[in-house]
């Protein structure tokens, strides 16, 4: 029996990633934790399988008076936080134009508001065909459609012609287009758009905007702090300067990974436009939607970010810790990538980040076969996602060959 309203019936069911992670834990209880590889979870774990947290962040959190933590925060976020989020996202590469931010519970909150406020019911969101599954869930929750383009061509290059075709197709049907672009260190492939790719994307959007319809580019930068050299990866932001007024960029900034505060649910949506009016409207409407959904967000986490960005020493300490952790993930990914090359296992182009992906037509069968080797990974629509963030170097070694054996069983 269901007592749900019709529009919401049929949603839900267990989350695939948590289900497989649960299987890995059950197997670990049988054969010992050391004997399994749990490459499912999107949290960064150390060599002992413990969640990595940052000492500097922990110390700052502990200095916050309890009364301050307990108080309500302004709906739009504290000023100090919003400014720190804008600084943290752009650093030296702040685009020219009008910029404002609204606090959100993680990057997820900004995605929700963007999908809800910039598309009509029934309109369709566009993203890559390799994507974070929550995008689709949020679209469904908001009554918006979801479509993808083939992200990489046959040479594993970012597929601009496919993007252009889909942009044109959707704009023929709707007045606003929302394109979610997760870069750098994309989940699930680890791809980061090059400057050339980004120029190509903006050319496609500018050309499409000439028709007078509105384009919203949602840049999901959830993994930016693990994407490599921090100045280098931010160069793409400068390119957001001087876009036509009917192209709004929204940058989804999150403290979840960069400050290892996943559970504190803190982030910001940052709007960039050449039109002051569009940015005023952005701030007004998204605050309104916050009031009408979760109200205000986590005050102590906001204060933590503001404190760190107002103290050069604290900021340097956070950057140093993060760089060490980046090197840890890189070492894991480098080994997997090298071994994959040696055994001929195909991989989508990995640059940096928590995940890498193996393209496959039968991902479920491959993942099930891997269970025989006590390896747990996530089957996606057209591939297998491996969370290098969760697997220590000693377990990564030899893993690619085992994945290759399972891949061969179904793909050749
Ligand atoms: N975007 C991508 C691609 C992600 O993988 C995640 C988290 O896993 C997020 C955004 C946002 O996470 P949060 O809401 O915790 O900031």
mmCIF file of C-alpha atoms in Angstrom, residues 55-268:
data_model
loop_
_atom_site.group_PDB
_atom_site.id
_atom_site.type_symbol
_atom_site.label_atom_id
_atom_site.label_comp_id
_atom_site.label_asym_id
_atom_site.label_seq_id
_atom_site.Cartn_x
_atom_site.Cartn_y
_atom_site.Cartn_z
ATOM 1 C CA UNK A 55 44.017 18.767 11.599
ATOM 2 C CA UNK A 56 43.952 22.496 10.899
ATOM 3 C CA UNK A 57 40.235 22.384 10.138
ATOM 4 C CA UNK A 58 39.555 20.380 13.296
ATOM 5 C CA UNK A 59 41.469 22.888 15.404
ATOM 6 C CA UNK A 60 39.586 25.844 13.941
ATOM 7 C CA UNK A 61 36.232 24.118 14.515
ATOM 8 C CA UNK A 62 37.162 23.593 18.175
ATOM 9 C CA UNK A 63 37.798 27.316 18.728
ATOM 10 C CA UNK A 64 34.238 28.289 17.841
ATOM 11 C CA UNK A 65 32.185 29.226 20.915
ATOM 12 C CA UNK A 66 29.225 26.921 21.370
ATOM 13 C CA UNK A 67 26.793 29.846 21.562
ATOM 14 C CA UNK A 68 27.955 31.050 18.160
ATOM 15 C CA UNK A 69 27.522 27.563 16.675
ATOM 16 C CA UNK A 70 24.049 27.257 18.111
ATOM 17 C CA UNK A 71 22.675 30.493 16.713
ATOM 18 C CA UNK A 72 20.688 30.727 13.480
ATOM 19 C CA UNK A 73 22.700 31.909 10.489
ATOM 20 C CA UNK A 74 21.520 34.446 7.889
ATOM 21 C CA UNK A 75 19.621 32.659 5.115
ATOM 22 C CA UNK A 76 22.039 33.857 2.433
ATOM 23 C CA UNK A 77 25.052 32.817 4.537
ATOM 24 C CA UNK A 78 27.294 34.981 6.685
ATOM 25 C CA UNK A 79 29.129 37.726 4.770
ATOM 26 C CA UNK A 80 32.494 36.372 5.910
ATOM 27 C CA UNK A 81 31.621 32.925 4.608
ATOM 28 C CA UNK A 82 30.309 34.037 1.220
ATOM 29 C CA UNK A 83 33.410 36.181 0.634
ATOM 30 C CA UNK A 84 35.683 33.322 1.711
ATOM 31 C CA UNK A 85 33.844 30.876 -0.566
ATOM 32 C CA UNK A 86 34.282 33.253 -3.523
ATOM 33 C CA UNK A 87 38.001 33.637 -2.674
ATOM 34 C CA UNK A 88 38.398 29.889 -2.138
ATOM 35 C CA UNK A 89 36.800 29.064 -5.455
ATOM 36 C CA UNK A 90 38.533 31.639 -7.664
ATOM 37 C CA UNK A 91 41.750 32.658 -5.856
ATOM 38 C CA UNK A 92 43.843 34.698 -8.337
ATOM 39 C CA UNK A 93 41.514 33.841 -11.206
ATOM 40 C CA UNK A 94 38.422 35.739 -10.167
ATOM 41 C CA UNK A 95 36.488 36.529 -13.349
ATOM 42 C CA UNK A 96 35.554 40.105 -14.189
ATOM 43 C CA UNK A 97 31.881 40.901 -13.851
ATOM 44 C CA UNK A 98 29.216 40.871 -11.182
ATOM 45 C CA UNK A 99 29.616 38.122 -8.603
ATOM 46 C CA UNK A 100 27.556 37.101 -5.593
ATOM 47 C CA UNK A 101 27.121 33.933 -3.582
ATOM 48 C CA UNK A 102 24.406 32.189 -1.590
ATOM 49 C CA UNK A 103 25.210 29.620 1.097
ATOM 50 C CA UNK A 104 23.956 26.106 0.386
ATOM 51 C CA UNK A 105 24.208 22.740 2.143
ATOM 52 C CA UNK A 106 27.158 21.474 0.086
ATOM 53 C CA UNK A 107 27.377 21.569 -3.672
ATOM 54 C CA UNK A 108 24.160 19.541 -3.734
ATOM 55 C CA UNK A 109 22.132 22.504 -2.500
ATOM 56 C CA UNK A 110 23.359 24.730 -5.329
ATOM 57 C CA UNK A 111 22.495 22.070 -7.875
ATOM 58 C CA UNK A 112 18.997 21.811 -6.482
ATOM 59 C CA UNK A 113 18.346 25.552 -6.615
ATOM 60 C CA UNK A 114 19.822 25.911 -10.109
ATOM 61 C CA UNK A 115 17.724 23.090 -11.532
ATOM 62 C CA UNK A 116 14.609 24.394 -9.802
ATOM 63 C CA UNK A 117 14.992 28.119 -10.470
ATOM 64 C CA UNK A 118 16.425 28.231 -13.977
ATOM 65 C CA UNK A 119 14.292 25.641 -15.759
ATOM 66 C CA UNK A 120 10.563 25.308 -16.277
ATOM 67 C CA UNK A 121 8.821 22.119 -15.132
ATOM 68 C CA UNK A 122 9.407 19.532 -17.872
ATOM 69 C CA UNK A 123 12.549 21.261 -19.224
ATOM 70 C CA UNK A 124 15.667 19.133 -19.527
ATOM 71 C CA UNK A 125 19.086 19.463 -17.887
ATOM 72 C CA UNK A 126 22.175 18.613 -19.931
ATOM 73 C CA UNK A 127 25.359 16.948 -18.695
ATOM 74 C CA UNK A 128 28.023 14.415 -19.756
ATOM 75 C CA UNK A 129 27.031 10.762 -20.315
ATOM 76 C CA UNK A 130 29.344 9.898 -17.408
ATOM 77 C CA UNK A 131 27.815 11.675 -14.476
ATOM 78 C CA UNK A 132 27.231 11.767 -10.732
ATOM 79 C CA UNK A 133 23.906 9.979 -10.202
ATOM 80 C CA UNK A 134 22.559 12.647 -7.827
ATOM 81 C CA UNK A 135 22.165 15.039 -10.791
ATOM 82 C CA UNK A 136 19.478 12.790 -12.210
ATOM 83 C CA UNK A 137 17.759 12.324 -8.839
ATOM 84 C CA UNK A 138 17.564 16.077 -8.264
ATOM 85 C CA UNK A 139 16.084 16.553 -11.739
ATOM 86 C CA UNK A 140 13.480 13.919 -11.038
ATOM 87 C CA UNK A 141 12.697 15.402 -7.646
ATOM 88 C CA UNK A 142 12.185 18.826 -9.250
ATOM 89 C CA UNK A 143 10.119 17.501 -12.168
ATOM 90 C CA UNK A 144 12.840 18.335 -14.700
ATOM 91 C CA UNK A 145 14.133 16.046 -17.465
ATOM 92 C CA UNK A 146 17.710 14.828 -17.765
ATOM 93 C CA UNK A 147 19.766 14.307 -20.904
ATOM 94 C CA UNK A 148 23.396 13.639 -21.735
ATOM 95 C CA UNK A 149 25.840 13.879 -24.621
ATOM 96 C CA UNK A 150 28.599 11.391 -25.462
ATOM 97 C CA UNK A 151 31.393 12.950 -23.438
ATOM 98 C CA UNK A 152 34.460 11.525 -25.149
ATOM 99 C CA UNK A 153 34.996 10.823 -28.841
ATOM 100 C CA UNK A 154 36.670 7.698 -30.231
ATOM 101 C CA UNK A 155 40.081 9.226 -29.435
ATOM 102 C CA UNK A 156 39.049 9.954 -25.837
ATOM 103 C CA UNK A 157 38.922 13.697 -26.535
ATOM 104 C CA UNK A 158 36.283 15.894 -24.918
ATOM 105 C CA UNK A 159 33.438 15.732 -27.417
ATOM 106 C CA UNK A 160 32.544 19.322 -28.341
ATOM 107 C CA UNK A 161 30.535 18.424 -31.496
ATOM 108 C CA UNK A 162 28.287 16.156 -29.397
ATOM 109 C CA UNK A 163 27.828 18.945 -26.836
ATOM 110 C CA UNK A 164 26.943 21.433 -29.587
ATOM 111 C CA UNK A 165 24.372 19.102 -31.101
ATOM 112 C CA UNK A 166 22.609 18.549 -27.767
ATOM 113 C CA UNK A 167 22.689 22.231 -26.847
ATOM 114 C CA UNK A 168 20.988 23.071 -30.146
ATOM 115 C CA UNK A 169 18.485 20.224 -29.786
ATOM 116 C CA UNK A 170 17.425 21.325 -26.299
ATOM 117 C CA UNK A 171 17.295 25.020 -27.118
ATOM 118 C CA UNK A 172 14.938 24.240 -29.969
ATOM 119 C CA UNK A 173 12.510 22.962 -27.331
ATOM 120 C CA UNK A 174 13.000 25.207 -24.283
ATOM 121 C CA UNK A 175 13.815 28.838 -23.468
ATOM 122 C CA UNK A 176 16.519 28.180 -20.873
ATOM 123 C CA UNK A 177 19.318 25.651 -21.040
ATOM 124 C CA UNK A 178 21.101 24.400 -17.912
ATOM 125 C CA UNK A 179 24.371 22.620 -18.624
ATOM 126 C CA UNK A 180 26.064 20.996 -15.612
ATOM 127 C CA UNK A 181 29.786 20.713 -16.144
ATOM 128 C CA UNK A 182 31.763 18.892 -13.463
ATOM 129 C CA UNK A 183 35.401 19.881 -13.797
ATOM 130 C CA UNK A 184 38.191 19.658 -12.701
ATOM 131 C CA UNK A 185 38.655 16.083 -11.446
ATOM 132 C CA UNK A 186 35.301 14.923 -12.759
ATOM 133 C CA UNK A 187 33.286 12.260 -10.964
ATOM 134 C CA UNK A 188 33.386 9.461 -12.185
ATOM 135 C CA UNK A 189 36.236 9.709 -14.750
ATOM 136 C CA UNK A 190 38.788 12.039 -13.169
ATOM 137 C CA UNK A 191 38.849 14.153 -16.336
ATOM 138 C CA UNK A 192 39.659 17.870 -16.105
ATOM 139 C CA UNK A 193 38.784 20.066 -19.051
ATOM 140 C CA UNK A 194 41.861 21.667 -20.592
ATOM 141 C CA UNK A 195 41.871 25.393 -21.287
ATOM 142 C CA UNK A 196 41.278 24.526 -24.922
ATOM 143 C CA UNK A 197 38.264 22.340 -24.024
ATOM 144 C CA UNK A 198 36.880 25.176 -21.923
ATOM 145 C CA UNK A 199 37.315 27.674 -24.778
ATOM 146 C CA UNK A 200 35.445 25.218 -26.981
ATOM 147 C CA UNK A 201 32.595 24.855 -24.465
ATOM 148 C CA UNK A 202 32.235 28.620 -24.125
ATOM 149 C CA UNK A 203 32.283 29.050 -27.917
ATOM 150 C CA UNK A 204 29.443 26.529 -28.219
ATOM 151 C CA UNK A 205 27.440 28.334 -25.523
ATOM 152 C CA UNK A 206 28.127 31.821 -26.899
ATOM 153 C CA UNK A 207 27.086 30.754 -30.373
ATOM 154 C CA UNK A 208 23.901 29.208 -29.012
ATOM 155 C CA UNK A 209 23.153 32.309 -26.905
ATOM 156 C CA UNK A 210 23.075 34.469 -30.067
ATOM 157 C CA UNK A 211 19.550 33.171 -30.634
ATOM 158 C CA UNK A 212 18.490 35.174 -27.540
ATOM 159 C CA UNK A 213 17.639 32.261 -25.270
ATOM 160 C CA UNK A 214 19.201 31.944 -21.807
ATOM 161 C CA UNK A 215 22.033 29.599 -20.942
ATOM 162 C CA UNK A 216 23.042 28.648 -17.428
ATOM 163 C CA UNK A 217 26.420 26.983 -17.092
ATOM 164 C CA UNK A 218 26.654 25.212 -13.731
ATOM 165 C CA UNK A 219 30.338 24.600 -13.041
ATOM 166 C CA UNK A 220 30.485 21.875 -10.431
ATOM 167 C CA UNK A 221 33.919 22.257 -8.823
ATOM 168 C CA UNK A 222 33.370 19.890 -5.870
ATOM 169 C CA UNK A 223 36.821 18.299 -6.353
ATOM 170 C CA UNK A 224 38.823 21.389 -7.302
ATOM 171 C CA UNK A 225 41.143 21.173 -4.299
ATOM 172 C CA UNK A 226 42.354 17.721 -5.371
ATOM 173 C CA UNK A 227 42.797 18.565 -9.021
ATOM 174 C CA UNK A 228 46.498 19.324 -9.021
ATOM 175 C CA UNK A 229 48.357 22.610 -9.069
ATOM 176 C CA UNK A 230 45.811 24.993 -7.543
ATOM 177 C CA UNK A 231 46.542 28.049 -9.675
ATOM 178 C CA UNK A 232 46.737 26.074 -12.901
ATOM 179 C CA UNK A 233 43.321 24.434 -12.522
ATOM 180 C CA UNK A 234 41.670 27.773 -11.778
ATOM 181 C CA UNK A 235 42.614 29.412 -15.075
ATOM 182 C CA UNK A 236 39.267 28.367 -16.515
ATOM 183 C CA UNK A 237 37.521 30.877 -14.221
ATOM 184 C CA UNK A 238 39.062 33.897 -15.963
ATOM 185 C CA UNK A 239 37.326 32.744 -19.120
ATOM 186 C CA UNK A 240 33.951 33.466 -17.507
ATOM 187 C CA UNK A 241 34.631 37.203 -17.839
ATOM 188 C CA UNK A 242 32.606 39.221 -20.315
ATOM 189 C CA UNK A 243 30.116 36.562 -21.381
ATOM 190 C CA UNK A 244 26.839 37.884 -22.831
ATOM 191 C CA UNK A 245 24.177 38.765 -20.256
ATOM 192 C CA UNK A 246 22.022 35.803 -21.298
ATOM 193 C CA UNK A 247 24.764 33.378 -20.156
ATOM 194 C CA UNK A 248 24.848 33.032 -16.375
ATOM 195 C CA UNK A 249 27.576 30.931 -14.781
ATOM 196 C CA UNK A 250 26.916 29.345 -11.408
ATOM 197 C CA UNK A 251 29.921 27.853 -9.635
ATOM 198 C CA UNK A 252 28.997 25.095 -7.153
ATOM 199 C CA UNK A 253 31.527 25.337 -4.297
ATOM 200 C CA UNK A 254 31.677 22.773 -1.502
ATOM 201 C CA UNK A 255 33.530 22.306 1.785
ATOM 202 C CA UNK A 256 32.833 18.550 1.738
ATOM 203 C CA UNK A 257 36.061 17.362 0.103
ATOM 204 C CA UNK A 258 38.318 20.424 0.218
ATOM 205 C CA UNK A 259 37.939 20.766 3.988
ATOM 206 C CA UNK A 260 36.974 17.128 4.681
ATOM 207 C CA UNK A 261 33.699 18.344 6.187
ATOM 208 C CA UNK A 262 31.355 16.073 4.221
ATOM 209 C CA UNK A 263 28.816 15.756 7.001
ATOM 210 C CA UNK A 264 28.742 19.439 7.880
ATOM 211 C CA UNK A 265 26.816 20.159 4.675
ATOM 212 C CA UNK A 266 28.302 23.498 3.724
ATOM 213 C CA UNK A 267 28.936 25.120 0.376
ATOM 214 C CA UNK A 268 27.908 28.025 -1.803
#
